[in-house]
């Protein structure tokens, strides 16, 4: 059963974020951002209001940014829930593959391309991102949703 937050229904005290993993055209690198106030590298983030579904948010982002670069959605999605004293934070991860080489600054002034093989040993959020992307590129992660909760 899908959690109500994943359908876009209002859930009190829950923050919702879409993590967009941009995979390079050759499947060797992913785009990660690092901002000064954050300890880890992470995929691109989009806040998702409670009235909007993750699928709709991903579609809107892809429509806005994909027109200049061409991209297609991957067959694997991820979800992660992080609890805190101030509430719960739900993350939904989508993989978008670019159709050609692009400058990371097109998508983020804080981003750079990371080799997929190096992500597992880096300080990243979510922590499981390296294993997920290695499995996705290697073809051993099955299609569909996957839980990233440790």
mmCIF file of C-alpha atoms in Angstrom:
data_model
loop_
_atom_site.group_PDB
_atom_site.id
_atom_site.type_symbol
_atom_site.label_atom_id
_atom_site.label_comp_id
_atom_site.label_asym_id
_atom_site.label_seq_id
_atom_site.Cartn_x
_atom_site.Cartn_y
_atom_site.Cartn_z
ATOM 1 C CA UNK A 1 0.000 0.000 0.000
ATOM 2 C CA UNK A 2 1.291 3.434 -0.905
ATOM 3 C CA UNK A 3 1.813 5.982 1.874
ATOM 4 C CA UNK A 4 -0.688 8.879 1.616
ATOM 5 C CA UNK A 5 2.131 11.416 1.203
ATOM 6 C CA UNK A 6 3.119 9.703 -2.049
ATOM 7 C CA UNK A 7 -0.331 10.366 -3.494
ATOM 8 C CA UNK A 8 -0.158 14.079 -2.783
ATOM 9 C CA UNK A 9 -2.651 14.121 0.078
ATOM 10 C CA UNK A 10 -2.166 16.489 2.973
ATOM 11 C CA UNK A 11 -0.266 14.949 5.838
ATOM 12 C CA UNK A 12 0.310 17.127 8.893
ATOM 13 C CA UNK A 13 3.919 17.611 10.002
ATOM 14 C CA UNK A 14 5.424 15.961 6.924
ATOM 15 C CA UNK A 15 7.904 17.654 4.651
ATOM 16 C CA UNK A 16 8.063 16.231 1.116
ATOM 17 C CA UNK A 17 11.002 16.436 -1.295
ATOM 18 C CA UNK A 18 11.605 15.027 -4.742
ATOM 19 C CA UNK A 19 15.229 13.959 -5.334
ATOM 20 C CA UNK A 20 16.147 14.104 -9.011
ATOM 21 C CA UNK A 21 19.143 11.994 -9.972
ATOM 22 C CA UNK A 22 20.405 13.118 -13.362
ATOM 23 C CA UNK A 23 22.300 10.330 -15.060
ATOM 24 C CA UNK A 24 24.670 11.330 -17.853
ATOM 25 C CA UNK A 25 24.039 10.266 -21.431
ATOM 26 C CA UNK A 26 26.732 7.581 -21.146
ATOM 27 C CA UNK A 27 25.516 6.324 -17.710
ATOM 28 C CA UNK A 28 28.946 6.918 -16.165
ATOM 29 C CA UNK A 29 28.200 9.956 -13.994
ATOM 30 C CA UNK A 30 25.398 11.520 -11.946
ATOM 31 C CA UNK A 31 24.857 15.149 -11.037
ATOM 32 C CA UNK A 32 25.176 15.937 -7.326
ATOM 33 C CA UNK A 33 25.010 19.265 -5.520
ATOM 34 C CA UNK A 34 26.885 20.474 -2.473
ATOM 35 C CA UNK A 35 25.816 23.616 -0.647
ATOM 36 C CA UNK A 36 27.920 25.180 2.082
ATOM 37 C CA UNK A 37 25.310 24.662 4.800
ATOM 38 C CA UNK A 38 24.959 20.932 4.111
ATOM 39 C CA UNK A 39 27.391 18.176 5.097
ATOM 40 C CA UNK A 40 26.760 15.862 2.132
ATOM 41 C CA UNK A 41 26.499 15.862 -1.640
ATOM 42 C CA UNK A 42 22.947 15.193 -2.799
ATOM 43 C CA UNK A 43 20.794 14.936 -5.919
ATOM 44 C CA UNK A 44 18.810 17.935 -7.109
ATOM 45 C CA UNK A 45 15.916 18.670 -4.735
ATOM 46 C CA UNK A 46 12.406 19.929 -5.401
ATOM 47 C CA UNK A 47 10.011 20.665 -2.539
ATOM 48 C CA UNK A 48 6.650 19.031 -3.187
ATOM 49 C CA UNK A 49 3.545 20.577 -1.619
ATOM 50 C CA UNK A 50 1.087 18.204 0.022
ATOM 51 C CA UNK A 51 -1.518 18.785 -2.701
ATOM 52 C CA UNK A 52 0.831 17.686 -5.509
ATOM 53 C CA UNK A 53 1.938 14.149 -6.283
ATOM 54 C CA UNK A 54 5.594 13.229 -6.667
ATOM 55 C CA UNK A 55 4.852 12.014 -10.192
ATOM 56 C CA UNK A 56 3.368 15.386 -11.138
ATOM 57 C CA UNK A 57 6.315 17.276 -9.603
ATOM 58 C CA UNK A 58 8.771 15.081 -11.544
ATOM 59 C CA UNK A 59 6.815 15.555 -14.757
ATOM 60 C CA UNK A 60 6.794 19.351 -14.343
ATOM 61 C CA UNK A 61 10.538 19.440 -13.601
ATOM 62 C CA UNK A 62 11.307 17.186 -16.540
ATOM 63 C CA UNK A 63 9.127 19.283 -18.850
ATOM 64 C CA UNK A 64 10.851 22.491 -17.745
ATOM 65 C CA UNK A 65 14.457 21.250 -17.872
ATOM 66 C CA UNK A 66 14.205 18.350 -20.298
ATOM 67 C CA UNK A 67 13.254 20.494 -23.254
ATOM 68 C CA UNK A 68 16.774 21.908 -23.462
ATOM 69 C CA UNK A 69 18.635 18.640 -22.800
ATOM 70 C CA UNK A 70 16.365 15.787 -23.680
ATOM 71 C CA UNK A 71 15.940 13.208 -20.951
ATOM 72 C CA UNK A 72 13.966 10.110 -20.223
ATOM 73 C CA UNK A 73 12.734 8.732 -16.940
ATOM 74 C CA UNK A 74 14.398 5.656 -15.498
ATOM 75 C CA UNK A 75 12.521 2.515 -14.524
ATOM 76 C CA UNK A 76 13.479 2.659 -10.831
ATOM 77 C CA UNK A 77 12.152 5.036 -8.171
ATOM 78 C CA UNK A 78 13.208 5.263 -4.553
ATOM 79 C CA UNK A 79 11.603 6.381 -1.341
ATOM 80 C CA UNK A 80 13.074 7.322 1.999
ATOM 81 C CA UNK A 81 11.513 8.583 5.219
ATOM 82 C CA UNK A 82 13.557 10.431 7.819
ATOM 83 C CA UNK A 83 12.077 11.084 11.250
ATOM 84 C CA UNK A 84 12.991 14.040 13.420
ATOM 85 C CA UNK A 85 11.693 15.765 16.544
ATOM 86 C CA UNK A 86 10.269 18.497 14.314
ATOM 87 C CA UNK A 87 8.375 16.023 12.118
ATOM 88 C CA UNK A 88 8.860 13.568 9.326
ATOM 89 C CA UNK A 89 10.551 14.163 5.971
ATOM 90 C CA UNK A 90 9.535 11.980 3.038
ATOM 91 C CA UNK A 91 11.801 11.782 0.000
ATOM 92 C CA UNK A 92 10.931 10.318 -3.369
ATOM 93 C CA UNK A 93 13.767 9.682 -5.834
ATOM 94 C CA UNK A 94 13.518 9.572 -9.631
ATOM 95 C CA UNK A 95 16.259 8.898 -12.148
ATOM 96 C CA UNK A 96 16.340 10.929 -15.346
ATOM 97 C CA UNK A 97 18.841 10.039 -18.061
ATOM 98 C CA UNK A 98 20.148 12.780 -20.337
ATOM 99 C CA UNK A 99 20.273 12.213 -24.078
ATOM 100 C CA UNK A 100 23.504 14.173 -24.575
ATOM 101 C CA UNK A 101 26.443 15.617 -22.666
ATOM 102 C CA UNK A 102 25.550 18.725 -20.638
ATOM 103 C CA UNK A 103 27.323 21.251 -18.443
ATOM 104 C CA UNK A 104 26.225 20.714 -14.806
ATOM 105 C CA UNK A 105 25.706 24.477 -14.435
ATOM 106 C CA UNK A 106 22.712 24.153 -16.727
ATOM 107 C CA UNK A 107 20.917 22.481 -13.798
ATOM 108 C CA UNK A 108 22.707 23.756 -10.683
ATOM 109 C CA UNK A 109 25.385 26.290 -9.806
ATOM 110 C CA UNK A 110 26.304 23.986 -6.869
ATOM 111 C CA UNK A 111 26.574 20.786 -8.892
ATOM 112 C CA UNK A 112 29.181 18.634 -10.532
ATOM 113 C CA UNK A 113 29.251 15.298 -12.315
ATOM 114 C CA UNK A 114 30.298 12.395 -10.080
ATOM 115 C CA UNK A 115 31.446 9.041 -11.470
ATOM 116 C CA UNK A 116 28.863 6.450 -10.406
ATOM 117 C CA UNK A 117 31.680 4.201 -9.132
ATOM 118 C CA UNK A 118 32.835 6.961 -6.713
ATOM 119 C CA UNK A 119 29.443 7.823 -5.202
ATOM 120 C CA UNK A 120 29.395 4.858 -2.802
ATOM 121 C CA UNK A 121 32.596 6.035 -1.074
ATOM 122 C CA UNK A 122 31.562 9.710 -0.881
ATOM 123 C CA UNK A 123 29.526 11.508 1.774
ATOM 124 C CA UNK A 124 26.150 11.632 0.012
ATOM 125 C CA UNK A 125 22.478 11.836 0.846
ATOM 126 C CA UNK A 126 20.776 9.488 0.759
ATOM 127 C CA UNK A 127 23.518 7.232 2.030
ATOM 128 C CA UNK A 128 22.308 4.353 -0.186
ATOM 129 C CA UNK A 129 22.577 6.404 -3.404
ATOM 130 C CA UNK A 130 25.876 4.844 -4.502
ATOM 131 C CA UNK A 131 24.605 1.277 -4.209
ATOM 132 C CA UNK A 132 21.320 2.208 -5.892
ATOM 133 C CA UNK A 133 23.024 3.845 -8.869
ATOM 134 C CA UNK A 134 25.666 1.126 -9.236
ATOM 135 C CA UNK A 135 22.866 -1.447 -9.313
ATOM 136 C CA UNK A 136 20.750 0.606 -11.667
ATOM 137 C CA UNK A 137 23.558 1.157 -14.175
ATOM 138 C CA UNK A 138 24.717 -2.461 -13.758
ATOM 139 C CA UNK A 139 21.197 -3.753 -14.362
ATOM 140 C CA UNK A 140 20.822 -5.742 -11.131
ATOM 141 C CA UNK A 141 18.289 -3.432 -9.422
ATOM 142 C CA UNK A 142 14.787 -4.538 -10.480
ATOM 143 C CA UNK A 143 12.428 -2.049 -12.156
ATOM 144 C CA UNK A 144 9.900 -0.310 -9.938
ATOM 145 C CA UNK A 145 9.930 1.314 -6.518
ATOM 146 C CA UNK A 146 12.638 0.572 -3.953
ATOM 147 C CA UNK A 147 12.861 1.563 -0.294
ATOM 148 C CA UNK A 148 16.049 3.363 0.675
ATOM 149 C CA UNK A 149 15.291 3.323 4.396
ATOM 150 C CA UNK A 150 18.126 1.764 6.350
#
